[in-house]
Coordinates of C-alpha atoms in Angstrom, one line a residue:
Chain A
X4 CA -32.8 -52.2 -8.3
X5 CA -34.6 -50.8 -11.4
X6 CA -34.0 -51.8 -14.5
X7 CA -33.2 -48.2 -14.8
X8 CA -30.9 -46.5 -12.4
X9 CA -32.2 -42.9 -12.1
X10 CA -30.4 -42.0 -9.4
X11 CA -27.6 -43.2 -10.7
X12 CA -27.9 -41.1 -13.4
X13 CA -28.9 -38.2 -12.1
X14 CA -25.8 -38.5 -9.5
X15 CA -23.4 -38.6 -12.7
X16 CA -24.4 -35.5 -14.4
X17 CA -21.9 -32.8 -12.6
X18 CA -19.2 -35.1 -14.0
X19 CA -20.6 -35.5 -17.3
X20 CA -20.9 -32.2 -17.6
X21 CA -17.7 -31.0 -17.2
X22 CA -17.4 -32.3 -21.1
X23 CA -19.7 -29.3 -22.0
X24 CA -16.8 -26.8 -22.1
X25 CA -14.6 -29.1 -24.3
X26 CA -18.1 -29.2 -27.2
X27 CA -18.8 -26.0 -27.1
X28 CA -15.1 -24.8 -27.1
X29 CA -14.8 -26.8 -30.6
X30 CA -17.9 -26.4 -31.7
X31 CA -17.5 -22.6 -31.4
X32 CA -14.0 -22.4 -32.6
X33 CA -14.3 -24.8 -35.6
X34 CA -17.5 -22.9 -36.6
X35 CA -15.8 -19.5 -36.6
X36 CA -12.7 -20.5 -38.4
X37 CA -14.9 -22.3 -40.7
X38 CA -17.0 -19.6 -41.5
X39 CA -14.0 -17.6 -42.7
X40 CA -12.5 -20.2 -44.4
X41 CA -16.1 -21.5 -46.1
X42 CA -16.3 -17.6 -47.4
X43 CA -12.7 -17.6 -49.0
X44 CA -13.2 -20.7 -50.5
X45 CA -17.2 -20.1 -51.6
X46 CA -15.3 -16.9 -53.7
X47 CA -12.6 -19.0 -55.0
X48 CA -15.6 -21.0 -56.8
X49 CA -17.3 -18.0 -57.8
X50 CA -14.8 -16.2 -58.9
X51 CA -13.4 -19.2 -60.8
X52 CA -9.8 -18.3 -59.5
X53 CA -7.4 -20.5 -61.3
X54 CA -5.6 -23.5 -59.2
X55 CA -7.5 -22.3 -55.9
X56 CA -10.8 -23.3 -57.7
X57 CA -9.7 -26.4 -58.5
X58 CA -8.6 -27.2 -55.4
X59 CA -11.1 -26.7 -53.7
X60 CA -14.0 -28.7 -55.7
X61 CA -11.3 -31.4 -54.8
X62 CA -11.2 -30.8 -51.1
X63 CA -15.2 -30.2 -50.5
X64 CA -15.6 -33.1 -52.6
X65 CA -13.4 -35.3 -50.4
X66 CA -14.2 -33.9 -46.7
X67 CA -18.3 -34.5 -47.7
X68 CA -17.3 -37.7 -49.0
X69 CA -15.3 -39.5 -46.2
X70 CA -17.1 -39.8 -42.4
X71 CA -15.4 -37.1 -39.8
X72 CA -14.7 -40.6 -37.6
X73 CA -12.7 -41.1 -40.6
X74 CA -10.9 -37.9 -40.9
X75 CA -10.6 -37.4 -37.6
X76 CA -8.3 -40.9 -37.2
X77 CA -6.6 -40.0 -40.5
X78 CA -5.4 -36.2 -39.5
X79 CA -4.8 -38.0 -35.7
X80 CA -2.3 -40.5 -37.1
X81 CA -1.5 -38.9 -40.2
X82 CA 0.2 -35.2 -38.6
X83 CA 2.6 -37.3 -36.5
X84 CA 3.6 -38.7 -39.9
X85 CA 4.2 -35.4 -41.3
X86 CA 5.8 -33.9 -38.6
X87 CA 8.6 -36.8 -38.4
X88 CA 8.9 -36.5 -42.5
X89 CA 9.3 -32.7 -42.2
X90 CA 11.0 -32.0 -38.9
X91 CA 14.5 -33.1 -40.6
X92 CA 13.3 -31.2 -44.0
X93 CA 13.0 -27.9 -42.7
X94 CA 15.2 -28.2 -39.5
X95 CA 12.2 -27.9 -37.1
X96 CA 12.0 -29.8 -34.1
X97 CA 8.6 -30.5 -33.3
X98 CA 7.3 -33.1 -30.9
X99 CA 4.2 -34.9 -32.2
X100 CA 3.6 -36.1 -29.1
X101 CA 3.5 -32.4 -27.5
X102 CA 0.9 -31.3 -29.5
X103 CA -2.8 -31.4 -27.7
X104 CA -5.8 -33.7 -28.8
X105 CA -7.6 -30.5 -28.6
X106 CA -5.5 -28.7 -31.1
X107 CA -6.2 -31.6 -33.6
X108 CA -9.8 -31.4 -32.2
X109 CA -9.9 -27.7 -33.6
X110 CA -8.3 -27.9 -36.8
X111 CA -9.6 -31.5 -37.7
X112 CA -13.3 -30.0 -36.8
X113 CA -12.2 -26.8 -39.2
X114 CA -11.4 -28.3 -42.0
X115 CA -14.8 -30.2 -41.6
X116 CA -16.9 -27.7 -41.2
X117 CA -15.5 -24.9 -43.5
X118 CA -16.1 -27.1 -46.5
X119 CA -20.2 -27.6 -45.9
X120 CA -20.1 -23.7 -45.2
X121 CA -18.7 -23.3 -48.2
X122 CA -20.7 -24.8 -50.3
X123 CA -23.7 -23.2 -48.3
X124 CA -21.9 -19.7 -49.2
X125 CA -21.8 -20.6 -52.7
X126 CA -25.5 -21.3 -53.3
X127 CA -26.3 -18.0 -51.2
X128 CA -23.8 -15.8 -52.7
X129 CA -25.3 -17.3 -56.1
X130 CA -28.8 -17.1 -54.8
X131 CA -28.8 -12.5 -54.2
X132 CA -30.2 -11.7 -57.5
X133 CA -27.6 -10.3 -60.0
X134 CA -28.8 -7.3 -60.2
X135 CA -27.6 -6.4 -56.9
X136 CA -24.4 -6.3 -58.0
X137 CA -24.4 -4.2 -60.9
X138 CA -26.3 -1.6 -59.2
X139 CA -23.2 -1.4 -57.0
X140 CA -21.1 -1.5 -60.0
X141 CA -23.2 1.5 -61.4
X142 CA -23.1 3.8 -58.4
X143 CA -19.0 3.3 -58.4
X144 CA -17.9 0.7 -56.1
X145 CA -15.4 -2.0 -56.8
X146 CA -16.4 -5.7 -56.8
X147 CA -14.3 -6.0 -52.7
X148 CA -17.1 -3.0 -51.8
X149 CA -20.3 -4.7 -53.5
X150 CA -19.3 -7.8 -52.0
X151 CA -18.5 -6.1 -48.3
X152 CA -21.2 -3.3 -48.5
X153 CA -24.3 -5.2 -50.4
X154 CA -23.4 -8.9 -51.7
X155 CA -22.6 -10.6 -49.1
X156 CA -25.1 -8.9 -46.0
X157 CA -27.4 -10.5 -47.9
X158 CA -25.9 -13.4 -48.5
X159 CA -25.3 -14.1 -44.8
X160 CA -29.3 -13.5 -44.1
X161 CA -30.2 -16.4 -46.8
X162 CA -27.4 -18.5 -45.3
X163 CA -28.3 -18.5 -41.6
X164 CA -30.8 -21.2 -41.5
X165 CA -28.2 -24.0 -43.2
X166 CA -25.6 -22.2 -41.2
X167 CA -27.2 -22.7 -37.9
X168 CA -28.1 -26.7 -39.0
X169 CA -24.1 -26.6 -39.6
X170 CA -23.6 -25.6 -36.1
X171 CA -26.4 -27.4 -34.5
X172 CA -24.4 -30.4 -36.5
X173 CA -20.9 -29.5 -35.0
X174 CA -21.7 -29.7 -31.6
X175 CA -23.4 -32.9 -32.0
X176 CA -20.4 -34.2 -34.0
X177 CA -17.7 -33.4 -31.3
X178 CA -19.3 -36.5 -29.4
X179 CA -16.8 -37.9 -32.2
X180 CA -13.7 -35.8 -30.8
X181 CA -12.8 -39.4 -28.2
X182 CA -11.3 -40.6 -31.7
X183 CA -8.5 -38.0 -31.6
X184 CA -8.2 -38.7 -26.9
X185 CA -10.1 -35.1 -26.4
X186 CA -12.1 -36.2 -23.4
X187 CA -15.9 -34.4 -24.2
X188 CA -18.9 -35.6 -22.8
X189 CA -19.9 -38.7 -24.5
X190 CA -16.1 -40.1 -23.8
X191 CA -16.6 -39.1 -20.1
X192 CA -20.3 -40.7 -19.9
X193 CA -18.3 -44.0 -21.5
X194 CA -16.1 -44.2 -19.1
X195 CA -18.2 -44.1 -16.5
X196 CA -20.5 -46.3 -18.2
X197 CA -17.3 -49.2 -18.2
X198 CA -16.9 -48.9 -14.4
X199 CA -19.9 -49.9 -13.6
X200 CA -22.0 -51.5 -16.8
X201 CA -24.3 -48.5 -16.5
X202 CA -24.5 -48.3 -20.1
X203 CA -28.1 -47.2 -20.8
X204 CA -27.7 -44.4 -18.0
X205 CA -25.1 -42.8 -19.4
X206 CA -25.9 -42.3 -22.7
X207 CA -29.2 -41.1 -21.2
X208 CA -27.6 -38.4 -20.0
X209 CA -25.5 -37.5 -22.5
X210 CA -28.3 -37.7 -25.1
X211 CA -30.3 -35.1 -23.1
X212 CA -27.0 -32.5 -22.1
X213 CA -26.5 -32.6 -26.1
X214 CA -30.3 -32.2 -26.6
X215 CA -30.1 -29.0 -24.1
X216 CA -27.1 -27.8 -25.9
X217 CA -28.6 -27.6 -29.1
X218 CA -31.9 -26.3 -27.7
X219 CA -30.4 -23.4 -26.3
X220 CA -28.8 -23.4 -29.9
X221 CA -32.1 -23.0 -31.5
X222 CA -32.9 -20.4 -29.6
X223 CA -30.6 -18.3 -30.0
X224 CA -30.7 -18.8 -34.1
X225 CA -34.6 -17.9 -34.1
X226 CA -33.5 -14.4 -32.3
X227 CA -30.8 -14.1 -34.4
X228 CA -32.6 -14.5 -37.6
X229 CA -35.6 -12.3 -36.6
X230 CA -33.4 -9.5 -35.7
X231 CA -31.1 -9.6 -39.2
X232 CA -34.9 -9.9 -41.3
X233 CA -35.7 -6.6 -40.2
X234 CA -35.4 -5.3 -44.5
X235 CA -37.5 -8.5 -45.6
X236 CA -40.3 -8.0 -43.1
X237 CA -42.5 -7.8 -46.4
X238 CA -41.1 -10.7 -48.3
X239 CA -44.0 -13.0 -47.0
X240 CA -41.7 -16.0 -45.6
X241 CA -40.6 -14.1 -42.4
X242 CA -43.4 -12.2 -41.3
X243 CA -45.1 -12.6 -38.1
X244 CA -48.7 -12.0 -39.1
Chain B
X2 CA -20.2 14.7 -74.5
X3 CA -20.3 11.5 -75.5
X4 CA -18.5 9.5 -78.1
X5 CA -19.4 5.8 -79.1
X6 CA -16.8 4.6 -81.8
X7 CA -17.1 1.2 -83.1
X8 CA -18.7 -0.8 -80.5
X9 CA -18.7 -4.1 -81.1
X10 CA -20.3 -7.0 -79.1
X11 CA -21.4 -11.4 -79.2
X12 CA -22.9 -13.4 -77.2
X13 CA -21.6 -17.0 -77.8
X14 CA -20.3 -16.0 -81.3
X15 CA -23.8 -14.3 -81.9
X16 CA -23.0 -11.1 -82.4
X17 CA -25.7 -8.5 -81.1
X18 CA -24.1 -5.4 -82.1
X19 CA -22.3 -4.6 -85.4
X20 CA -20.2 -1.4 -85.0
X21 CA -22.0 1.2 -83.3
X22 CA -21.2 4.7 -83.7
X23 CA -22.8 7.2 -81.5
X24 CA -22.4 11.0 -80.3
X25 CA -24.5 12.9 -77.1
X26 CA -23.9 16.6 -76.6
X27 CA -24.1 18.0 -73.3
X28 CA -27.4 18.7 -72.4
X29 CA -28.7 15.8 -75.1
X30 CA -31.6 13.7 -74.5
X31 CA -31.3 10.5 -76.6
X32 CA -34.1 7.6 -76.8
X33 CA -33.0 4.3 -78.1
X34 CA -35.9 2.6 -79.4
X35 CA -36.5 -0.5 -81.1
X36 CA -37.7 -4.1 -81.4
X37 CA -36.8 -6.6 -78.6
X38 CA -33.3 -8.3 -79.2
X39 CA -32.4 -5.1 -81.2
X40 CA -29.2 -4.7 -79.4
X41 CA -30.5 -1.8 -77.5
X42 CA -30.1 -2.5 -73.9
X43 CA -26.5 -4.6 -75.0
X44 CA -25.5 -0.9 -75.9
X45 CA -26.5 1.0 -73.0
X46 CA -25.1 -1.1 -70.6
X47 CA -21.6 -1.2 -72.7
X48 CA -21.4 2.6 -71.9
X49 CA -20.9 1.4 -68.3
X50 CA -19.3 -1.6 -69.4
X51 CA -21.8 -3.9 -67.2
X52 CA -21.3 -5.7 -70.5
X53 CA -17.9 -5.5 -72.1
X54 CA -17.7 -4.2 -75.7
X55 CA -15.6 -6.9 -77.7
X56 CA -14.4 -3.8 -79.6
X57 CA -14.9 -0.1 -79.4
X58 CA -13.8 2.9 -77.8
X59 CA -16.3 5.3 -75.2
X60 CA -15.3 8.6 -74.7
X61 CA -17.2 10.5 -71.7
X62 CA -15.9 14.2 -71.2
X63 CA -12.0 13.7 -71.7
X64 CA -12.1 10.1 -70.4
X65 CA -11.7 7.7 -73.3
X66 CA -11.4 3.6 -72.7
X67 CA -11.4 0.7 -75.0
X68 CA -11.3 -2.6 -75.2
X69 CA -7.3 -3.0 -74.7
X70 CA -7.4 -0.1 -72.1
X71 CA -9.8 -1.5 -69.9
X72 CA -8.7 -2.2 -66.8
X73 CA -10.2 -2.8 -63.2
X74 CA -8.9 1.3 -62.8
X75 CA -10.7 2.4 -65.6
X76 CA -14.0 0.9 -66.0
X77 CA -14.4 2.5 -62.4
X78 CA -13.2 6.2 -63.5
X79 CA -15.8 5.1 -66.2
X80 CA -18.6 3.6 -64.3
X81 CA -18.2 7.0 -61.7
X82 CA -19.3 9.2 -64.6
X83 CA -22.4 7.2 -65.3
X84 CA -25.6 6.4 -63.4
X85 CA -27.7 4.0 -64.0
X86 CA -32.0 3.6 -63.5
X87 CA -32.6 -0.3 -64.1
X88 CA -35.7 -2.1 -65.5
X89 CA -36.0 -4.0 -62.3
X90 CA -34.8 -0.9 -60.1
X91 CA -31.9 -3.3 -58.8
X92 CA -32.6 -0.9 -55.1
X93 CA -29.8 -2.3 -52.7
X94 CA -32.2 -5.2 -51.0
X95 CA -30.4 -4.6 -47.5
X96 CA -30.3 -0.7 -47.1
X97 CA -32.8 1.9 -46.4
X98 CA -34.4 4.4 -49.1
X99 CA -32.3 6.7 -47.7
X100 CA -29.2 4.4 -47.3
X101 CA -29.9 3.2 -51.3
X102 CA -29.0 6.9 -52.2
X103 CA -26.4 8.1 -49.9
X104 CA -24.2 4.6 -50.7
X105 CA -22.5 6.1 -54.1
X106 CA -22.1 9.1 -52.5
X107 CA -20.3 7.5 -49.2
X108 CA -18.4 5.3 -51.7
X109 CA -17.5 6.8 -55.1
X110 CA -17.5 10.1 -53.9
X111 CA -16.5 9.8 -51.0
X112 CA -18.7 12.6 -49.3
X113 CA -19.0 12.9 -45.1
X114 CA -22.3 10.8 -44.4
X115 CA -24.0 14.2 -42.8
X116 CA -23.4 16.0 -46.1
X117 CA -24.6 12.8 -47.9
X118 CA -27.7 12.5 -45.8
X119 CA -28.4 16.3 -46.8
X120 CA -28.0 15.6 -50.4
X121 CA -30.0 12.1 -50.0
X122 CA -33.1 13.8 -48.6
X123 CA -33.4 16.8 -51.2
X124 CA -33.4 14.6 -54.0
X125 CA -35.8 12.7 -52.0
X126 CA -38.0 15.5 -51.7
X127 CA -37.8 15.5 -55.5
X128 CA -39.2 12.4 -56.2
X129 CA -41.8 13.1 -53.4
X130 CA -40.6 10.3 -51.2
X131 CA -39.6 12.2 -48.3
X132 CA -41.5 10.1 -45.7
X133 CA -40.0 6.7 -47.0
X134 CA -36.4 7.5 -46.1
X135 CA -36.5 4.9 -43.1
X136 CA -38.2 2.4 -45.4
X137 CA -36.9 -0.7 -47.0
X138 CA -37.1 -1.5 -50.8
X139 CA -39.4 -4.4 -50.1
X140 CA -42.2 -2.2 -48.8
X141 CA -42.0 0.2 -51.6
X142 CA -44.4 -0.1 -54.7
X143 CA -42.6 -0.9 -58.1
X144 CA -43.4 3.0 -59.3
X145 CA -41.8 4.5 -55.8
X146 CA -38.6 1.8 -56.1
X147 CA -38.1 3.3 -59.7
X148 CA -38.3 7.0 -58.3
X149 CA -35.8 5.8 -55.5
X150 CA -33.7 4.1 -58.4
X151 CA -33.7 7.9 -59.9
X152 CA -32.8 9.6 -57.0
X153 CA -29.8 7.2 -56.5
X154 CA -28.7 7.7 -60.0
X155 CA -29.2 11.2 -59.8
X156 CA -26.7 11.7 -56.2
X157 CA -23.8 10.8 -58.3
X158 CA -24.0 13.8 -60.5
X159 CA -23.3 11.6 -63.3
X160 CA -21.4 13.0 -66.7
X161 CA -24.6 11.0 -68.4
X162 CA -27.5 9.2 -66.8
X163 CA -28.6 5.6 -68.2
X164 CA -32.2 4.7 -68.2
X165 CA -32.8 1.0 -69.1
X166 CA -36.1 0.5 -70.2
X167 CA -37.6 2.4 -66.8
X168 CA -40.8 1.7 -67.1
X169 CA -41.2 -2.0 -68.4
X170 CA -42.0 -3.6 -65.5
X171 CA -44.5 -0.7 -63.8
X172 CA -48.1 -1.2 -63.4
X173 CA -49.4 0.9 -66.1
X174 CA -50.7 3.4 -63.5
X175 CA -47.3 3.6 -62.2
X176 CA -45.6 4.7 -65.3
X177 CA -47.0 8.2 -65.5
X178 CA -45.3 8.9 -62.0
X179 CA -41.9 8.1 -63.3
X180 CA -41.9 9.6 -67.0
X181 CA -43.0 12.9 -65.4
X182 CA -40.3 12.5 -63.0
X183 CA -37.6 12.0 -65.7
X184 CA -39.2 14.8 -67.9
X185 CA -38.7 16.7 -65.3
X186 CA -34.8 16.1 -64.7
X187 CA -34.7 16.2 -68.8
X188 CA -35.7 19.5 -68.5
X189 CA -32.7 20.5 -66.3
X190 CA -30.2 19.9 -68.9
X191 CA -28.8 16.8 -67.4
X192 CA -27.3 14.3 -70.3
X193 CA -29.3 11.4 -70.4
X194 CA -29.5 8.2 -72.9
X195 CA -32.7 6.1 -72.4
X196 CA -33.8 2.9 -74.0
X197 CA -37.8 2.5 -73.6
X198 CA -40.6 1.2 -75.6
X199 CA -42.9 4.7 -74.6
X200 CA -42.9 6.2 -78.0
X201 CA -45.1 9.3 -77.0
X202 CA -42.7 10.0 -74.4
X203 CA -39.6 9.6 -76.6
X204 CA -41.7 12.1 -78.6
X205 CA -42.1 14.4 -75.9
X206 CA -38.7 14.3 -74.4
X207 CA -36.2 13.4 -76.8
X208 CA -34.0 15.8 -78.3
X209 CA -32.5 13.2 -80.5
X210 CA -33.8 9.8 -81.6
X211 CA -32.2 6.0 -82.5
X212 CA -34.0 3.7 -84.5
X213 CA -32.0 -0.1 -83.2
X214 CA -33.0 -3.5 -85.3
X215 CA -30.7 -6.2 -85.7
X216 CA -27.9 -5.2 -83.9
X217 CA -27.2 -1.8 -86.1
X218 CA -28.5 1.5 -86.2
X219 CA -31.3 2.1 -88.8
X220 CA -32.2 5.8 -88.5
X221 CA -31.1 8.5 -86.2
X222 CA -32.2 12.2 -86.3
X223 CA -34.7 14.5 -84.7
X224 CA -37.9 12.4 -82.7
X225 CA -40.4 14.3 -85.5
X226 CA -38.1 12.9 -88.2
X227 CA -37.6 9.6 -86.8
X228 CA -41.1 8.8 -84.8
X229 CA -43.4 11.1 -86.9
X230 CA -42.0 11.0 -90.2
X231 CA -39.5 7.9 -90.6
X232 CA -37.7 7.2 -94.2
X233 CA -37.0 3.6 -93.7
X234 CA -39.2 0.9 -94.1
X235 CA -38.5 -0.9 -90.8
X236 CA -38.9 2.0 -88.5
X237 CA -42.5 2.7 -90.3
X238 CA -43.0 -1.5 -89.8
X239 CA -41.9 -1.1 -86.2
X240 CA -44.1 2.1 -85.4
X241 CA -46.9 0.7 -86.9
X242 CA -47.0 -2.5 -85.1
X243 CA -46.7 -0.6 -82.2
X244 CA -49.7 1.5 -82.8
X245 CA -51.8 -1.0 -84.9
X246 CA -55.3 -0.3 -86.7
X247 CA -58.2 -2.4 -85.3
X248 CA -58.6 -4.9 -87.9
X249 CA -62.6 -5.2 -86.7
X250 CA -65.0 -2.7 -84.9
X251 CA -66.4 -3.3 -81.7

């Protein structure tokens, strides 16, 4: 037998890969919800609104300060807390138990997420040049249409690199999603991995199905930012020449 | 017409302009001129409050708003009887020359986008730019971004149009193309306030004349009294600096 088992491995990959659906279900979701929760807060800071602000320097600066292995045990074990403190409070009757590890998956991942985009808004929104904003103040709009109509498309186009590392980022953090029992596919390539003490395999191939994923990933970021460049085609940075 | 009462402004408790009265008739051509850090452009853009007045009132036709009446509601009402042409041309980085000037007129006007496309392209056609409609600012040169800049201004059909120093940052061979261009649109009888530093122009297309320096207004009157023939000291200080005699032959 060699040292290696290749054909081990190789055998093991169908089951391994039925994982995938569980990463890319989070990673999708989290990144979604995060994006529209990274915006809203982004604005809050921006916009210096009063309380919300504050709150939020607080939250970004705890959820970039504490591992996700960290927050992910703390919101596991911590929302069946809640839910026994508040159930009698407010007359609900919630079963902790009931809820699914991917529901804490999703939200956990959200919360995660939304406060790196965030901060990634912040410095983009910041980073379209003033001036862009008072020319839509002097042809009439109101600050909701500069932001829609001319802030924030542009905004989005200087964002899409870090946001793209942020996504490249979630779907190799949801090989941490085991913590809160969802069953992805670095849990299942463990498991596997105890049965028979075919450790190295394993993580072989779940090293190279995450390295696939986030291939793909790439891909698809390099079309997307080529296509949403078209108006800077002169800027130097993005040209193809 | 245009009324300036009292207009008051600081900047971290340094105060840039000390009570500033002004009145533009209809049809009026007025050039601000003056040294840098005169309070010149800190007026202008209080007309469309891009900076807020600390006091003052600004009347536009019957519209009048001042510092206790300004709310979100009517800084717009104001801001939709102005236009603005910017130093940097400010051109909306993410639309099309075309797109640039039909986006007031979608927004603030709320005009049909065929009849704004219609509109877009004559006034186009008056800055010559006709065949850049399906451009992008980027690939523009900085004298073609400032006639776009006037064209967008111009859609609005603005009460008064605000020039802020249009031709600072031009090549010089770019600012002849935009002062004619603005001469031009003088000549139609459209209100317009300008701040430059092109004193033959201001000469040429003025029909009234500002002399700024230190936050207050020095001299006002017709450009031949002001520009040719000034009676204070520091507009003769200031237009001879800006024309000096060679100290040395070459």
């Amino acid at each position: 037998m060699a040292i290696v088992d290749f054909k081990f491995a190789l055998e093991q990959v169908p089951a391994v890969l039925k994982g995938v659906p569980w990463t890319i279900t989070i990673a999708i979701v989290a990144m979604l919800f995060g994006l529209i929760l990274g915006l809203l807060i982004a604005l809050c800071r921006i916009y210096k609104v009063p309380v919300l602000n504050q709150l939020s320097i607080l939250y970004i600066s705890f959820i970039r300060g504490t591992p996700l292995i960290v927050q992910l045990y703390v919101f596991f074990y911590g929302v069946p807390v809640l839910v026994d403190y508040l159930n009698p409070r407010l007359g609900l009757h919630i079963d902790a138990d009931e809820i699914p590890p991917l529901m804490y998956a999703l939200v956990a991942y959200t919360i995660n997420t939304a406060a790196y985009q965030a901060e990634i808004f912040r410095s983009s929104i910041n980073a379209t040049n003033a001036g862009q904003m008072e020319a839509a103040y002097s042809v009439g709009m109101t600050t909701r249409q500069g932001l829609t109509r001319i802030v924030l498309p542009q905004a989005l186009l200087i964002a899409l690199p870090n946001l793209g590392n942020v996504f490249i980022g979630l779907i190799k953090a949801t090989s941490l999603a085991f913590a809160v029992k969802v069953v992805e596919v670095l849990a299942i390539s463990k498991i596997i991995a105890n049965d028979g003490y075919r450790f190295i395999e394993m993580y072989l191939v779940a090293s190279i199905i995450y390295w696939v994923l986030c291939l793909v990933c790439e891909f698809i970021l390099f079309k997307l930012e080529k296509r949403m460049s078209r108006s800077e085609t002169r800027m130097g940075l993005n040209a193809s020449v | 017409m245009i009324t300036l009462k009292n207009i008051k402004k600081s900047f971290n408790k340094n105060p840039v302009l000390h009570g500033i009265d002004v009145t533009v008739n209809k049809g009026d051509v007025l050039v601000i001129v003056g040294p840098s850090g005169s309070g010149k452009t800190t007026l202008l853009r209080c007309i469309n409050y891009l900076e807020k007045p600390d006091e003052g009132s600004i009347s536009i036709d019957n519209f009048t708003i001042d510092e206790k009446s300004a709310s979100k509601k009517n800084i717009l009402t104001l801001r939709r009887k102005t236009a603005m042409v910017f130093q940097h041309y400010n051109l909306f980085k993410n639309k099309t020359v075309l797109e640039n000037i039909m986006e007031g007129l979608l927004v603030a006007k709320k005009i049909n986008v065929a009849e704004a496309r219609l509109i877009s392209m004559d006034l186009l056609r008056k800055v010559g730019l006709e065949e850049k409609a399906n451009d992008y600012p980027t690939q523009l040169s900085g004298g073609q971004q400032q006639r776009v800049g006037i064209a967008r201004a111009l859609a609005l059909k603005p009460s008064v149009l605000l020039f802020d120093e249009p031709t600072s940052a031009l090549d010089p061979e770019m600012v002849g193309e935009v002062l004619s261009i603005i001469k031009n649109i003088a000549n139609e009888g459209i209100t317009m306030i300008i701040v430059t530093h092109e004193i033959d122009f201001a000469r040429d297309v003025a029909t009234k004349v500002i002399f700024m320096a230190d936050g207050v207004i020095v001299e006002q009157g017709a450009p031949k009294d002001v520009l040719v023939h000034p009676k204070h000291e520091r507009t003769k200080l200031f237009l001879k600096r800006l024309t000096p005699e060679p100290e040395y032959e070459i």
